[in-house]
Coordinates of C-alpha atoms in Angstrom, one line a residue:
X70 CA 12.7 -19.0 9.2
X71 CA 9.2 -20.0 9.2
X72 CA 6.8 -19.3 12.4
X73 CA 4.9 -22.1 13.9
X74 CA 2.2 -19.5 13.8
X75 CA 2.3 -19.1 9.7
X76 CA 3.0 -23.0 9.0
X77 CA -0.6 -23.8 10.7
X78 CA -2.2 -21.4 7.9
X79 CA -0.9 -24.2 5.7
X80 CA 0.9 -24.7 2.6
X81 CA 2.7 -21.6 1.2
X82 CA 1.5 -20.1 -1.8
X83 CA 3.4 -17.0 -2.7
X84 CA 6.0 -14.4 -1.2
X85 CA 5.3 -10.6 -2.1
X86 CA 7.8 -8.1 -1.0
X87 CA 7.5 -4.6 -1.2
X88 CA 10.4 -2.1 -3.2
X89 CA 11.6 0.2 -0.2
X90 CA 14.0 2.0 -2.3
X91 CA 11.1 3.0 -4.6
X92 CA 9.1 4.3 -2.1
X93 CA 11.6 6.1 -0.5
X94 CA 12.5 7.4 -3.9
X95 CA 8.7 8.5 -4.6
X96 CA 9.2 10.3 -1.2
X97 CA 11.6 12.6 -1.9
X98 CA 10.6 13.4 -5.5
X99 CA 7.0 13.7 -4.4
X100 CA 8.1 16.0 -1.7
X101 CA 10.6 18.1 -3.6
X102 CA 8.1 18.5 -5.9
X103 CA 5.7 19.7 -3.3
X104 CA 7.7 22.1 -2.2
X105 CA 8.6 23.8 -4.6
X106 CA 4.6 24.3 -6.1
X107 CA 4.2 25.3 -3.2
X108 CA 6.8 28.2 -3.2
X109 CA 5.7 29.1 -7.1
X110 CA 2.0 29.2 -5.8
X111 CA 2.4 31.8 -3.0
X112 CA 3.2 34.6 -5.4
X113 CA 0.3 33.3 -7.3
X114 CA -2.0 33.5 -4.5
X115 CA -0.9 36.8 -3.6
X116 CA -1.1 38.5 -6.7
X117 CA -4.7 37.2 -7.3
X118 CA -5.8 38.2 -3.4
X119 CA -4.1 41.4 -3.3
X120 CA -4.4 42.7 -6.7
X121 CA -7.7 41.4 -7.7
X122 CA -6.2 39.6 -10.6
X123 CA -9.0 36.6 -12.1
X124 CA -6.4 33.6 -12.2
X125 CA -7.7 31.6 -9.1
X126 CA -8.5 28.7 -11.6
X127 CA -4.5 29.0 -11.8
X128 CA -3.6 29.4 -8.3
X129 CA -6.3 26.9 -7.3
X130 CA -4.8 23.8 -9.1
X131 CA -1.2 25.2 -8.7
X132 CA -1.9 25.3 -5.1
X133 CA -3.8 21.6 -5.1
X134 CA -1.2 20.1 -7.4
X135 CA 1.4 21.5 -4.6
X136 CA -0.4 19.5 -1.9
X137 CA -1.3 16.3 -3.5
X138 CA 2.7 16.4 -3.6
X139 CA 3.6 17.0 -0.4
X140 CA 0.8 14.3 1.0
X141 CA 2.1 11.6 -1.2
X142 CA 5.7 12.9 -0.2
X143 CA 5.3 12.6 3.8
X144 CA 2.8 9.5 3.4
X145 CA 5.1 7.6 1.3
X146 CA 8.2 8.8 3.2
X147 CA 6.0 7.7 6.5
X148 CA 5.7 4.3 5.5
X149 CA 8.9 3.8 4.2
X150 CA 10.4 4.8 7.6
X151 CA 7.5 2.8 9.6
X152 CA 7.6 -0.5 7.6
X153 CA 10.9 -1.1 6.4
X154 CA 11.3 -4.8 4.6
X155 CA 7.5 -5.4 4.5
X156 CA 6.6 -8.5 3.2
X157 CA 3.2 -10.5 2.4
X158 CA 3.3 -14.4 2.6
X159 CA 0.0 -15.7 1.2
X160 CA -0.6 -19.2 2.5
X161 CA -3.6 -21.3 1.9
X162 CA -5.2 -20.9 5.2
X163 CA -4.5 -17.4 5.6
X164 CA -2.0 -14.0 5.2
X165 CA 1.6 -13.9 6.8
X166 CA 2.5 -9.6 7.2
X167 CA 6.3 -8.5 8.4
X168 CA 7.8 -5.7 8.8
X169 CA 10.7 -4.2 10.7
X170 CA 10.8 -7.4 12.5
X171 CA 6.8 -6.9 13.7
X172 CA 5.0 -10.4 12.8
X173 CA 1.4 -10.6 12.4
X174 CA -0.5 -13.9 11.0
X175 CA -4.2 -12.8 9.8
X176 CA -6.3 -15.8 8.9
X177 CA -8.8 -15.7 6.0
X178 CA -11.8 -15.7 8.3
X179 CA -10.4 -12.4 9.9
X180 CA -10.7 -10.2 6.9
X181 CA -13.4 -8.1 6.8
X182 CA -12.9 -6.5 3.3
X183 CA -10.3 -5.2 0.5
X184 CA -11.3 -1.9 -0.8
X185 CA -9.0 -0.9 -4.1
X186 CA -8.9 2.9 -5.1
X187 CA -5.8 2.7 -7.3
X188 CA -5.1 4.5 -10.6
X189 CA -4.4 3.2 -13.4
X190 CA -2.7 5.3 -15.7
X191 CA 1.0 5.8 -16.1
X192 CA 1.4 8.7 -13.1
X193 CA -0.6 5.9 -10.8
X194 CA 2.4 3.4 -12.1
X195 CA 4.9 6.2 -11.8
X196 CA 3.5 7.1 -8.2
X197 CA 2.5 3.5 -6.6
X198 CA -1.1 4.7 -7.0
X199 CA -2.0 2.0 -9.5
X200 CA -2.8 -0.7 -6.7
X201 CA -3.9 1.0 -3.5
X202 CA -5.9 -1.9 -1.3
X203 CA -7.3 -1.3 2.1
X204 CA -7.4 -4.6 3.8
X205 CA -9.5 -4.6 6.8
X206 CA -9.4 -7.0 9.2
X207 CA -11.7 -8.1 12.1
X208 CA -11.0 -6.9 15.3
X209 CA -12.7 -9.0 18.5
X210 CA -12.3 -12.3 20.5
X211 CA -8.5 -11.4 21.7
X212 CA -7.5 -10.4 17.8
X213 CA -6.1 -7.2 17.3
X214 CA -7.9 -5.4 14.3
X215 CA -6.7 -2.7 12.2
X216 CA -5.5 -2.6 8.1
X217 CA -3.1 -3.3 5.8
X218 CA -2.5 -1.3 3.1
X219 CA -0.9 -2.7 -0.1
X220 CA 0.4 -0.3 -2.8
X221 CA 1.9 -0.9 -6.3
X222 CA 5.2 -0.7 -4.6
X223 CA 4.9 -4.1 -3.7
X224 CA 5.7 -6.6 -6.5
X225 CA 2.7 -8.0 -8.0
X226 CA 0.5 -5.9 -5.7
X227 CA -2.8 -6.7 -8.1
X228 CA -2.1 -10.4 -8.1
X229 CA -1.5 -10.3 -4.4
X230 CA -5.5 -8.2 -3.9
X231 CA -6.9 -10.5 -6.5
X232 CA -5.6 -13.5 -4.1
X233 CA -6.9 -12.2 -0.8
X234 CA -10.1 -11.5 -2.7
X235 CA -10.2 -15.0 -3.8
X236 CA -9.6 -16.4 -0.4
X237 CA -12.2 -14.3 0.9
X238 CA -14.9 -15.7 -1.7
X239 CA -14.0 -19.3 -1.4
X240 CA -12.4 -19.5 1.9
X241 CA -8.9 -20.8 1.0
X242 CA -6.4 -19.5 -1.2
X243 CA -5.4 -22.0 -4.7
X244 CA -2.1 -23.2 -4.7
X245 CA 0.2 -22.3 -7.6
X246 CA 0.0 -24.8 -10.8
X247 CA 2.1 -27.7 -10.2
X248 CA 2.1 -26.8 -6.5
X249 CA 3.2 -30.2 -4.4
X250 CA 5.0 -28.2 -1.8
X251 CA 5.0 -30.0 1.8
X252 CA 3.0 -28.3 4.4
X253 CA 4.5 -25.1 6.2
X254 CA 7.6 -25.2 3.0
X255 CA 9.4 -21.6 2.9

């Protein structure tokens, strides 16, 4: 069901829903994985304080890879139990957000910026690093401000930052090839 709110941003562009079950898969693993450099590093770390042994090169990225892991782990496993079915609609007039039945409609002119940090390399693709876009929007005027943040568990998450970005050069978002849908369609 379309919102009256999202149907005056105009005609719809594109849907882009985000894999749940691969974030909550990335989780666990990342966690797990975490954990358990974690418990292989202690030793590590004690044998080099204790014993005056020269591996802290060793212990140091044991130790780092360890946490990197358990971040990822709790920050995907945070979104993936705070923003359940999260959806971006992209209309022409502005971006549509959903998730775990929270609406929002943000309209082009209250974006303040994208930011992209992602990784591209096959552990970034493996991980949901390889699109990571900070969307910041304009607080102000009775509009609630804030972020979104759109990861390469979405589907098409680089088409999806390279559309917001457009919209944010040239005010409007282009419709798809071909695109005669009537206004406020899907």
């Amino acid at each position: 069901m379309v919102r009256a709110a999202e149907q005056a941003l105009g005609k719809f562009v594109r849907r882009f829903e985000t894999d749940d079950a691969r974030r909550g898969k990335v989780a666990v693993v990342s966690t797990l994985i975490g954990l358990a450099g974690v418990g292989l590093s202690a030793p590590v770390l004690v044998a080099v304080f204790t014993r005056g042994e020269t591996a802290y090169t060793i212990a140091g990225l044991l130790l780092g890879f360890s946490l990197v892991g358990l971040w990822w782990g709790f920050s995907c496993g945070r979104r993936y139990l705070m923003t359940p079915g999260e959806v971006f609609r992209v209309r022409v007039g502005g971006l549509a957000y959903e998730h775990a039945g929270r609406f929002r409609v943000i309209p082009w002119d209250r974006i303040r910026s994208v930011s992209e940090r992602g990784q591209r390399h096959w552990v970034g693709e493996m991980l949901g690093w390889d699109v990571y876009s900070v969307v910041k929007i304009k607080g102000g005027d009775g509009h609630k401000g804030g972020r979104l943040l759109i990861t390469g568990f979405t589907s098409d998450a680089d088409v999806l930052v390279a559309l917001i970005r457009h919209a944010l050069e040239h005010g409007t978002a282009p419709l798809p090839p071909g695109s005669d849908a009537p206004h406020g369609a899907r």
